Coordinates of C-alpha atoms in Angstrom, one line a residue:
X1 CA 182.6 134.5 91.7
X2 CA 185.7 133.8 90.4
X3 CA 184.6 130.3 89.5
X4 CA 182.0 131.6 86.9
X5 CA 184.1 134.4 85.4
X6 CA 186.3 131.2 84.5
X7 CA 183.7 129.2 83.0
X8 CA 182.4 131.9 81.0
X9 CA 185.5 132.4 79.7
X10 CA 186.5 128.8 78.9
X11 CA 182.6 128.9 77.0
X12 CA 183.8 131.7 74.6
X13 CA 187.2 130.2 73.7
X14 CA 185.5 127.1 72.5
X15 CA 182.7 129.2 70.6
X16 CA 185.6 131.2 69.2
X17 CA 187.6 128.2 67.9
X18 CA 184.6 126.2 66.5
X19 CA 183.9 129.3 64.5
X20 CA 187.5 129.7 63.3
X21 CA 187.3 125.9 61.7
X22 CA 183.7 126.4 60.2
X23 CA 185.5 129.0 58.5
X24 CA 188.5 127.5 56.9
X25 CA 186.4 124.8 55.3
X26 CA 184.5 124.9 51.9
X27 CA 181.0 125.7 51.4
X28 CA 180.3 122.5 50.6
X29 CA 181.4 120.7 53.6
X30 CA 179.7 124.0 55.5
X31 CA 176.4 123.0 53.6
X32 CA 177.0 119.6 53.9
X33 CA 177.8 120.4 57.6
X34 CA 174.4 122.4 58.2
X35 CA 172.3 119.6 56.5
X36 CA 173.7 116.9 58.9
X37 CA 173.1 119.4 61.7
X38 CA 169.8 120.0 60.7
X39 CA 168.5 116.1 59.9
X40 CA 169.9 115.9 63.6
X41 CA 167.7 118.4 64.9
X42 CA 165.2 116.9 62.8
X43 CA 165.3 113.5 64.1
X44 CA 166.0 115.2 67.6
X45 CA 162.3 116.6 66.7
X46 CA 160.9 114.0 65.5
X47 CA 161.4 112.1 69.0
X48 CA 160.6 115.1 70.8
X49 CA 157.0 115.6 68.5
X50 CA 155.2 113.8 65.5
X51 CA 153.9 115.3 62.8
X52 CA 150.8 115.7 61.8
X53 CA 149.0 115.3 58.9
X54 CA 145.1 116.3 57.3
X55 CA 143.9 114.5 54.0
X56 CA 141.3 116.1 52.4
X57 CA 138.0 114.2 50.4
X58 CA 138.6 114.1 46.7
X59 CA 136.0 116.2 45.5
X60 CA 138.5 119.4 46.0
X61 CA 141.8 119.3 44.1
X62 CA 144.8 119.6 46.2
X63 CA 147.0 122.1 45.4
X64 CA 149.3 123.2 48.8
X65 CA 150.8 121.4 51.3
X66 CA 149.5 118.5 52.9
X67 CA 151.3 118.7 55.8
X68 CA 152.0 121.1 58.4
X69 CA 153.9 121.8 61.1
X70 CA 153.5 123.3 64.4
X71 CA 156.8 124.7 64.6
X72 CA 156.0 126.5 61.0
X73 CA 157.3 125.9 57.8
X74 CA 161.3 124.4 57.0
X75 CA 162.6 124.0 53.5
X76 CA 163.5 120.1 53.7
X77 CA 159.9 119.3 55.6
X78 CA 158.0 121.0 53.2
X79 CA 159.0 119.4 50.1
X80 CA 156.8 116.5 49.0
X81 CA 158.1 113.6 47.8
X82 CA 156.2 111.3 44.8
X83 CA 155.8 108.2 47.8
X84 CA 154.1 110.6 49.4
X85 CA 151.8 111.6 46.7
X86 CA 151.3 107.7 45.8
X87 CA 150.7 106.9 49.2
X88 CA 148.8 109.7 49.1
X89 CA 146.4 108.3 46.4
X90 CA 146.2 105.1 47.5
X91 CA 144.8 106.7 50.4
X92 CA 142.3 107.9 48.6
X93 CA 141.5 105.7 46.3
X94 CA 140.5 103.4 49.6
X95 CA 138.2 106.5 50.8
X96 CA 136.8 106.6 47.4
X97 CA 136.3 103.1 46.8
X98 CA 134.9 103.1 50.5
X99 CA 132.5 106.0 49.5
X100 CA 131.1 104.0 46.5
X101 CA 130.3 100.9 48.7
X102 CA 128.9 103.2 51.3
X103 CA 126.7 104.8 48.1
X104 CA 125.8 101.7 47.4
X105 CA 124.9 100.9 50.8
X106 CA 122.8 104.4 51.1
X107 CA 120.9 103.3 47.6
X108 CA 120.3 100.1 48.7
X109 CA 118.8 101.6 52.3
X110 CA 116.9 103.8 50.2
X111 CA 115.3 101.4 48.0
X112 CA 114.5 99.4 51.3
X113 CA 112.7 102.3 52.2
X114 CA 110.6 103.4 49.4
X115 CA 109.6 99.3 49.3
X116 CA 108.5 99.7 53.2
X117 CA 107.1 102.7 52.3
X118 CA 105.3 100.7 50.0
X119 CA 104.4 98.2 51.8
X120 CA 103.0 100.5 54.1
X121 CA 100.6 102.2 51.7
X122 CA 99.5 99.0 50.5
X123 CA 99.0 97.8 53.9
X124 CA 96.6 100.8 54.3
X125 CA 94.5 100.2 51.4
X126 CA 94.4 96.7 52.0
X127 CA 93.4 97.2 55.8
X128 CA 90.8 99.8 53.7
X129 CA 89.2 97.4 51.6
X130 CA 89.2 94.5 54.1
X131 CA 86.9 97.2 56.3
X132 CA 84.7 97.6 53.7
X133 CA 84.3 93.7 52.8
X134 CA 83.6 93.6 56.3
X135 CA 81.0 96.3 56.2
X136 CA 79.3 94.9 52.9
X137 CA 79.4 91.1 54.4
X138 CA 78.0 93.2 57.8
X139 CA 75.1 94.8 55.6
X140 CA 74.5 91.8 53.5
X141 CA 74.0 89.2 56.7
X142 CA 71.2 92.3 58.2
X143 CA 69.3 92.2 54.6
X144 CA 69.5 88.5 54.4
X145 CA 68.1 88.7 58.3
X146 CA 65.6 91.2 57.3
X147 CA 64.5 89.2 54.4
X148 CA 64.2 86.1 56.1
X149 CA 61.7 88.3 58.5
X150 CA 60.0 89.5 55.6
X151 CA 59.5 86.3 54.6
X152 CA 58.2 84.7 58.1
X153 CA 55.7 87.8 57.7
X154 CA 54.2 87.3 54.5
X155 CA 54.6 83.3 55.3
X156 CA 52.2 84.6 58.5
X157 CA 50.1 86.5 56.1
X158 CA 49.6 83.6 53.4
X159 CA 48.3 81.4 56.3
X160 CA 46.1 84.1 58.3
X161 CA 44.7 84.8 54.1
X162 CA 44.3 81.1 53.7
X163 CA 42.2 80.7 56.9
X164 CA 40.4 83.5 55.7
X165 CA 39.6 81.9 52.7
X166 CA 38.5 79.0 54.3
X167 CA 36.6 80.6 56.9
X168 CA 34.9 82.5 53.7
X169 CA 34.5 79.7 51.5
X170 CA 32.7 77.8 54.9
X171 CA 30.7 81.0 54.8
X172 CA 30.1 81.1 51.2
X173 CA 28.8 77.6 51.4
X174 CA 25.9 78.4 54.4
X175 CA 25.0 81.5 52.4
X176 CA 24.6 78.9 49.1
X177 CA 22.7 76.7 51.4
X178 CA 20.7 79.6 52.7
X179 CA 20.2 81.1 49.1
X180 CA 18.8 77.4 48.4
X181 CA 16.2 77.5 51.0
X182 CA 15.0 81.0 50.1
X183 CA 14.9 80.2 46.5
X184 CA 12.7 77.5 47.1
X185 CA 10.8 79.9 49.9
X186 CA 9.9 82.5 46.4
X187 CA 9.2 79.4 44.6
X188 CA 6.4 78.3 46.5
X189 CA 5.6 82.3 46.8
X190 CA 5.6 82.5 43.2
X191 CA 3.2 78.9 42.9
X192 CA 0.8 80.3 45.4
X193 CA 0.9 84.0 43.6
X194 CA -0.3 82.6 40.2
X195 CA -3.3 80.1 42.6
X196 CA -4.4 83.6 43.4
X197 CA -4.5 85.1 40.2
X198 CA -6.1 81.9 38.7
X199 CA -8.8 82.6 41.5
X200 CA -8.6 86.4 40.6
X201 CA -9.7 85.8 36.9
X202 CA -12.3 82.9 37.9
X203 CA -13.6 85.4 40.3
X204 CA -14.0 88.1 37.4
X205 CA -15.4 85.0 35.7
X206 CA -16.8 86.8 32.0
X207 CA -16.2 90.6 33.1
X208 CA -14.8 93.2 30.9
X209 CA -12.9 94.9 33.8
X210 CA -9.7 92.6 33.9
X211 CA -7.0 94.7 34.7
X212 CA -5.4 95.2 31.2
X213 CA -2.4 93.2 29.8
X214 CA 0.4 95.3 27.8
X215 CA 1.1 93.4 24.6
X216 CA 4.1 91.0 23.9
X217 CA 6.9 92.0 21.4
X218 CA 7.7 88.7 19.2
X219 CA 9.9 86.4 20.6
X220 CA 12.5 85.7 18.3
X221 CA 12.6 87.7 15.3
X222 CA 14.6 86.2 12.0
X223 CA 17.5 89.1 13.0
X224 CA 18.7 87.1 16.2
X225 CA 21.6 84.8 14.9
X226 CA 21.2 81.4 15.1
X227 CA 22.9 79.5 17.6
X228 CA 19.9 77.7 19.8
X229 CA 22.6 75.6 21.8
X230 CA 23.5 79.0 22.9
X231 CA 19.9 80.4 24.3
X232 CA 19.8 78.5 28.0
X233 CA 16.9 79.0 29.6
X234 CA 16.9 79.8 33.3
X235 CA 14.0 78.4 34.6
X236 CA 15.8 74.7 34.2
X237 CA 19.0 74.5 35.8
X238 CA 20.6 72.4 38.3
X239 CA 18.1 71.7 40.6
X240 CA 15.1 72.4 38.0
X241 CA 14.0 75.8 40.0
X242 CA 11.2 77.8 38.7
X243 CA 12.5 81.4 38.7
X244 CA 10.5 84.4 40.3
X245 CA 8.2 87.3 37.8
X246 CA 11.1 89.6 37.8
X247 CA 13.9 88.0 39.3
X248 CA 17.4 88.5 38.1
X249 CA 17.0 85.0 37.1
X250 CA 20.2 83.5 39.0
X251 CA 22.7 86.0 37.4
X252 CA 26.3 84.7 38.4
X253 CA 28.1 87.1 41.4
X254 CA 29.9 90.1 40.3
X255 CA 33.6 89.3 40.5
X256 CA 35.1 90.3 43.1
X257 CA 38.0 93.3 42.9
X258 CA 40.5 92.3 44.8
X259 CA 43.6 92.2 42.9
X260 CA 42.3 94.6 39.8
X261 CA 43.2 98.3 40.3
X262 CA 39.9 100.7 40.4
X263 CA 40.1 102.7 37.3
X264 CA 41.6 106.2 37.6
X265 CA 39.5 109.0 38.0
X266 CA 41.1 112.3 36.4
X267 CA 42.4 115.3 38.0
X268 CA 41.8 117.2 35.2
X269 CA 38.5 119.4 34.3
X270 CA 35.6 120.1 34.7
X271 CA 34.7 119.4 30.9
X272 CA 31.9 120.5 29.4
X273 CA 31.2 116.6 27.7
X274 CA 33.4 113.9 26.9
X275 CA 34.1 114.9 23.5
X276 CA 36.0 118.1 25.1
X277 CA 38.3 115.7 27.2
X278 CA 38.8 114.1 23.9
X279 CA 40.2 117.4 22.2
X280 CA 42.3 118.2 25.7
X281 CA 44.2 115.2 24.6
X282 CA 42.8 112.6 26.7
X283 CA 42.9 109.4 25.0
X284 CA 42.3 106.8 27.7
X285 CA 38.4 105.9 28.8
X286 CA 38.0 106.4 32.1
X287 CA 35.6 108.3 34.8
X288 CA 35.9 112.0 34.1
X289 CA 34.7 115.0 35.7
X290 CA 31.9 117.3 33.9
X291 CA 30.2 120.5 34.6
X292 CA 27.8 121.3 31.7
X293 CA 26.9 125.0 31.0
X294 CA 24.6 127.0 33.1
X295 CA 25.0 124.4 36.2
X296 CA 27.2 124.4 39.3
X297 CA 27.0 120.8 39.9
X298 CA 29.6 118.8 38.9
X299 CA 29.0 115.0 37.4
X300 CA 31.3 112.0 37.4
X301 CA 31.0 110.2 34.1
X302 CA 32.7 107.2 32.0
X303 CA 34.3 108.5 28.9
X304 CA 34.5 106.2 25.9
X305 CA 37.5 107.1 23.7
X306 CA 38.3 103.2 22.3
X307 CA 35.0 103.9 19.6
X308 CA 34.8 105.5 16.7
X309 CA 38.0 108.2 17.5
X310 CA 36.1 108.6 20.6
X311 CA 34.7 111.0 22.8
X312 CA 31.4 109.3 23.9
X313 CA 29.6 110.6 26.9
X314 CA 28.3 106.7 28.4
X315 CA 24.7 107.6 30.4
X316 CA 23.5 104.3 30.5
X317 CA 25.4 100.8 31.2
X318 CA 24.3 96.9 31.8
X319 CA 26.6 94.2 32.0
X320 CA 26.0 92.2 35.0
X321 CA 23.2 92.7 36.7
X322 CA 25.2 93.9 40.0
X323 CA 22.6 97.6 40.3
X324 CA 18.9 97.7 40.9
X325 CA 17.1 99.4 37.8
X326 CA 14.0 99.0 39.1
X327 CA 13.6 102.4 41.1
X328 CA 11.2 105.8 41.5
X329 CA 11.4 108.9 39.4
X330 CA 13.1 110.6 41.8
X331 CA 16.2 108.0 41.4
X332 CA 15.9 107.7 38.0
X333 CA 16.2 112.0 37.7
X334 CA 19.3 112.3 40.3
X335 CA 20.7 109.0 38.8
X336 CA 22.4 105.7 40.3
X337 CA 24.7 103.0 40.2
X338 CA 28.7 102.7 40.0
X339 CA 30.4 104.5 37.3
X340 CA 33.2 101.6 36.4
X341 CA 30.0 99.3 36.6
X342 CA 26.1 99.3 36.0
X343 CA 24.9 103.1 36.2
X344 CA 22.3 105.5 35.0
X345 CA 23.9 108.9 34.7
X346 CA 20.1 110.8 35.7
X347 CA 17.7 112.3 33.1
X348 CA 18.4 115.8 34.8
X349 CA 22.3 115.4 33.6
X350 CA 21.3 114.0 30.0
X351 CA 19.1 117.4 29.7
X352 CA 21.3 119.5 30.7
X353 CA 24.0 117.3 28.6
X354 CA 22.0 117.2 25.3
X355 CA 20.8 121.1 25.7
X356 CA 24.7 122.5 25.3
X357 CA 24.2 121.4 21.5
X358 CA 23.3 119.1 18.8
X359 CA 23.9 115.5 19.7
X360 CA 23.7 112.3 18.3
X361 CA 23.0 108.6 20.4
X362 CA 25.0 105.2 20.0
X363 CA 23.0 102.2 21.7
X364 CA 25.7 99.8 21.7
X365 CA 24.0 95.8 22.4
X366 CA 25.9 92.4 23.2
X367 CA 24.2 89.0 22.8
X368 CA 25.2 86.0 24.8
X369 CA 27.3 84.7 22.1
X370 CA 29.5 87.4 22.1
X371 CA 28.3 89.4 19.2
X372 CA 28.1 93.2 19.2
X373 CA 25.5 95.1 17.2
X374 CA 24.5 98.9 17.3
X375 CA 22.0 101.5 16.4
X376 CA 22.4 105.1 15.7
X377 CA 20.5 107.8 15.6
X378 CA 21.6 111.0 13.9
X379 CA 20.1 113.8 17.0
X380 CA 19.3 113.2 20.6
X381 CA 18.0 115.5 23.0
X382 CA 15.5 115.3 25.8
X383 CA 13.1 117.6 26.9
X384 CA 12.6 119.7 30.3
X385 CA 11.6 117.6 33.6
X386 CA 7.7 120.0 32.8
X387 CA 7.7 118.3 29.9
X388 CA 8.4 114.4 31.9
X389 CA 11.7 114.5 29.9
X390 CA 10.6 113.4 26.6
X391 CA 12.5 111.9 24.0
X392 CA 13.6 113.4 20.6
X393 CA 15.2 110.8 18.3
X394 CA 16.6 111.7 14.4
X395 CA 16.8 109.3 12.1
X396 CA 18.5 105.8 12.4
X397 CA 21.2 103.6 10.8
X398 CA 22.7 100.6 12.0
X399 CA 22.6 96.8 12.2
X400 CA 20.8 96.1 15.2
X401 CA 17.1 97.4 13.7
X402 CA 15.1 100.4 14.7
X403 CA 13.3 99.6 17.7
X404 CA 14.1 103.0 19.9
X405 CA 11.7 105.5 16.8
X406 CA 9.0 103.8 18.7
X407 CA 9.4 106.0 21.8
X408 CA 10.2 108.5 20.2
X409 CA 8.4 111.9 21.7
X410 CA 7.2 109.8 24.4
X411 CA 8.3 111.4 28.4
X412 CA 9.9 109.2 30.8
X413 CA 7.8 107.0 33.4
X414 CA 8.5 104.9 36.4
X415 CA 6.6 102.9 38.9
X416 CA 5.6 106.1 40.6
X417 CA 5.2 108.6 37.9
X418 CA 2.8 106.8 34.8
X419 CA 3.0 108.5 31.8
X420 CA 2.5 106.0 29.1
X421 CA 0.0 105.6 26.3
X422 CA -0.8 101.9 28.1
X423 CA -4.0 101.8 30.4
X424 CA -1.8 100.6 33.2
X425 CA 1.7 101.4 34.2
X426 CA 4.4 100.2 31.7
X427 CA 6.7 100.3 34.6
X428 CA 4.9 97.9 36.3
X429 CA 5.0 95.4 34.1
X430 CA 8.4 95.4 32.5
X431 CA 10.5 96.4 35.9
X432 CA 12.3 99.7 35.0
X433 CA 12.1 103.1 33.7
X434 CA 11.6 104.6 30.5
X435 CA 9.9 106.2 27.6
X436 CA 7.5 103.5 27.3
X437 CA 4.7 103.8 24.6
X438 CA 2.4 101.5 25.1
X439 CA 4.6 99.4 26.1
X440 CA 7.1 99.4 23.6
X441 CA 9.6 97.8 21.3
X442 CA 13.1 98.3 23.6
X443 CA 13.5 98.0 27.6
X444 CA 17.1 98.6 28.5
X445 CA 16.2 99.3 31.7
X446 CA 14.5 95.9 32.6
X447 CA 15.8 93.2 34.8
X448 CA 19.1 91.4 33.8
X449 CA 18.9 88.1 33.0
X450 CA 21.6 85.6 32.8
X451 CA 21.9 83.6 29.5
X452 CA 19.7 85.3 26.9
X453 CA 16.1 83.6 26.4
X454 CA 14.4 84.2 29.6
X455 CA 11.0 82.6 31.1
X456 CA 8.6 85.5 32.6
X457 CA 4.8 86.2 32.3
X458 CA 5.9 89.8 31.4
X459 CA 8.4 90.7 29.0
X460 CA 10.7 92.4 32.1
X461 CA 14.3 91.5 30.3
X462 CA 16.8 94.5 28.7
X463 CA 15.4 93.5 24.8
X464 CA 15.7 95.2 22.2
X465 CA 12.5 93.9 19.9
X466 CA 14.2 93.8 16.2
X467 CA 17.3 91.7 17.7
X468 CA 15.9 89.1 19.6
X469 CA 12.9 89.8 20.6
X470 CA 10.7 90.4 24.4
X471 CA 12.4 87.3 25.7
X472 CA 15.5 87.7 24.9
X473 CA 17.8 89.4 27.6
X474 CA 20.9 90.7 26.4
X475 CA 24.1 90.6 27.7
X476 CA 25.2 94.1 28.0
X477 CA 23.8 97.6 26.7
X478 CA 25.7 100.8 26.6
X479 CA 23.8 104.7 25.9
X480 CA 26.1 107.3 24.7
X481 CA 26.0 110.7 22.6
X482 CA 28.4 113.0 20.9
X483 CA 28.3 116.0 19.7
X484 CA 27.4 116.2 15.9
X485 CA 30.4 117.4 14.4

């Protein structure tokens, strides 16, 4: 105890006499004394503890302190010295430089990745199109696969139609070969016909009841052009063949229509004539459909609008021998034929045609030399089937002569309905229908022959008598009427 009474005491004399010598100094050598003391306990800190120090990025001006200290703030630490502030800048100057390459860097990245991007989108579109070359190629190899099928077919149909051909052709040629024999078969027919008629008039020997003879037209008038090279006779051709009494004389085969399109027939109608589809606006000739007034039934005719600003009502055609006008009255008053060919419209049709109004008729003829004549007449009309359907003719004009006024007012007569002037049956001899007088100038009706002059015992031909005469068949005939406007 007494131990640490003395060493406390000895501790306050010192304290007491360090005090008494601070005092008799200056202040100078007191301040001078304090900042020694204190860079002491400085450095003393500074071995004890570091300071530390925070920099802050030069976006934000710097106006405090930039350095601290744990032990809080003393005059001589705080006070910032120009190396510091240099060092300072260099500092950042480093950062900022650094920040600018890194910049750099981050543009350059960037760029990078907009190019990849890029790249990437162009990849797609490429991949894209690539697909659909692919696709097209794909399609394009199928039609080329589906062509070259298309083509084995039709390769297979050309040779199955060839054989066809040839199978026809080997057909053709037997029926040619048969026709032959046949021919020759009505040849001797025909030779052993006229023995019995010779023997029929030697067995009348000087009688006066021969059955009676209708007399012959002239042959050629001076009307039928001149062109004698042109008028083949069809008794001699290749073989030198004698033709039947009524035969079609060899008349070539109709062609055949495969390959040309049937004419249309219109949708349109009924009409009461032709000249009617004519005002509706049609303007093409064709089959038409008619219903004429007071009848239900409805009647398919050709319409001829190509003539004279058309509307022609056709009820009569020749042209190539392909339709049988050889028939009863019964045919001859329902009609017959093929509209786009040979046809006879019916004399029930024409009356109830011709009774609607006042009409005229165009007889249109063609020679074999290509020449087209015509005669008109300025009224047609026929009469009721009580009255045998006469005819009622106006007055003519034209250039192929007047040979129709000599029917005129005369009925209608076939092979089973006479009602001629003749003794005997018109129809009979001249192998149709029609107003025959007794006979007549004109048959139109008659048997188509091939060629123009024509070798029968009767004059059985389509002639008209003032151009070219009873043995001269024409070509082709057309029978039309129109309403007198």
């Amino acid at each position: 105890m007494r131990r640490e009474v003395t060493w406390w005491l000895c501790a306050a004399l010192c304290l007491f006499a360090c005090g008494f010598a601070c005092a008799g100094q200056p202040l100078g050598q007191q301040h001078s004394l304090q900042s020694t003391r204190r860079r002491r306990a400085a450095s003393n800190d500074d071995i004890n503890k570091k300071c530390s120090y925070t920099f802050l990025i030069p976006q934000q001006r710097i106006t405090g302190p930039i350095c601290a200290s744990a032990t809080g703030p003393e005059p001589d630490r705080d006070r910032v010295t120009r190396m510091d502030i240099s060092d300072l800048r260099e500092v950042l100057g480093k950062q900022r430089r650094e920040i600018e390459t890194l910049q750099l860097v981050v543009d350059v990245d960037g760029n990078l990745v907009n190019e990849m991007k890029l790249l990437r989108k162009e990849s797609r579109n490429m991949n894209s199109r690539v697909t659909q070359l692919y696709m097209q190629l794909l399609h394009e190899i199928i039609r080329k696969r589906d062509n070259s099928l298309e083509l084995a077919l039709l390769e297979n149909r050309v040779l199955n139609a060839t054989s066809e051909m040839l199978r026809l052709a080997s057909r053709y040629r037997e029926l040619e070969a048969r026709f032959g024999q046949l021919a020759s078969v009505v040849n001797n027919q025909s030779a052993l016909i006229a023995a019995l008629e010779e023997r029929c008039l030697q067995a009348y020997g000087g009688r006066h009841d021969l059955p009676a003879v209708p007399p012959l037209v002239p042959v050629v008038p001076e009307s039928i052009p001149a062109n004698s090279g042109r008028f083949t006779n069809e008794i001699t051709r290749e073989h030198n063949r004698a033709l039947t009494r009524g035969s079609r004389m060899d008349a070539p085969p109709t062609v055949s229509p495969v390959g040309i399109p049937p004419p249309t027939l219109s949708t349109e109608g009924p009409f009461r004539d032709c000249f009617q589809v004519r005002q509706a606006g049609n303007k093409a000739s064709g089959m038409y459909l008619l219903k004429t007034d007071g009848s239900d039934r409805l009647i398919q005719v050709w319409c001829e609008h190509g003539l004279d600003n058309g509307g022609w009502t056709v009820f009569q055609r020749r042209k190539d021998g392909s339709v049988n006008f050889f028939r009863n009255w019964e045919n001859y008053k329902k009609g017959f034929g093929n509209i786009d060919s040979e046809y006879w419209l019916g004399l029930e049709n024409i009356y109830n045609l011709t009774k609607q109004g006042d009409y005229r008729l165009l007889v249109e003829l063609e020679d074999w030399v290509g020449k087209k004549v015509y005669a008109e007449y300025s009224s047609f009309r026929l009469e009721s089937e009580s009255e045998g359907f006469r005819i009622r003719l106006g007055t003519y004009q034209g250039n192929a002569g007047d040979s129709l006024s000599n029917h005129n007012g005369k009925p209608f007569t076939t092979l089973d309905r006479d009602r001629d002037t003749f003794s005997g049956n018109c129809a009979h001899f001249h192998k149709g229908g029609w107003w025959y007088n007794a006979c007549g100038q004109t048959n139109l009706n008659g048997v188509w022959y091939s060629g123009g002059v024509y070798r029968s015992k009767f004059q059985d031909g389509i002639f008209w008598a003032d151009y070219g005469g009873g043995f001269y068949s024409l070509k082709s005939v057309r029978m039309m009427i129109r309403p007198i406007e």
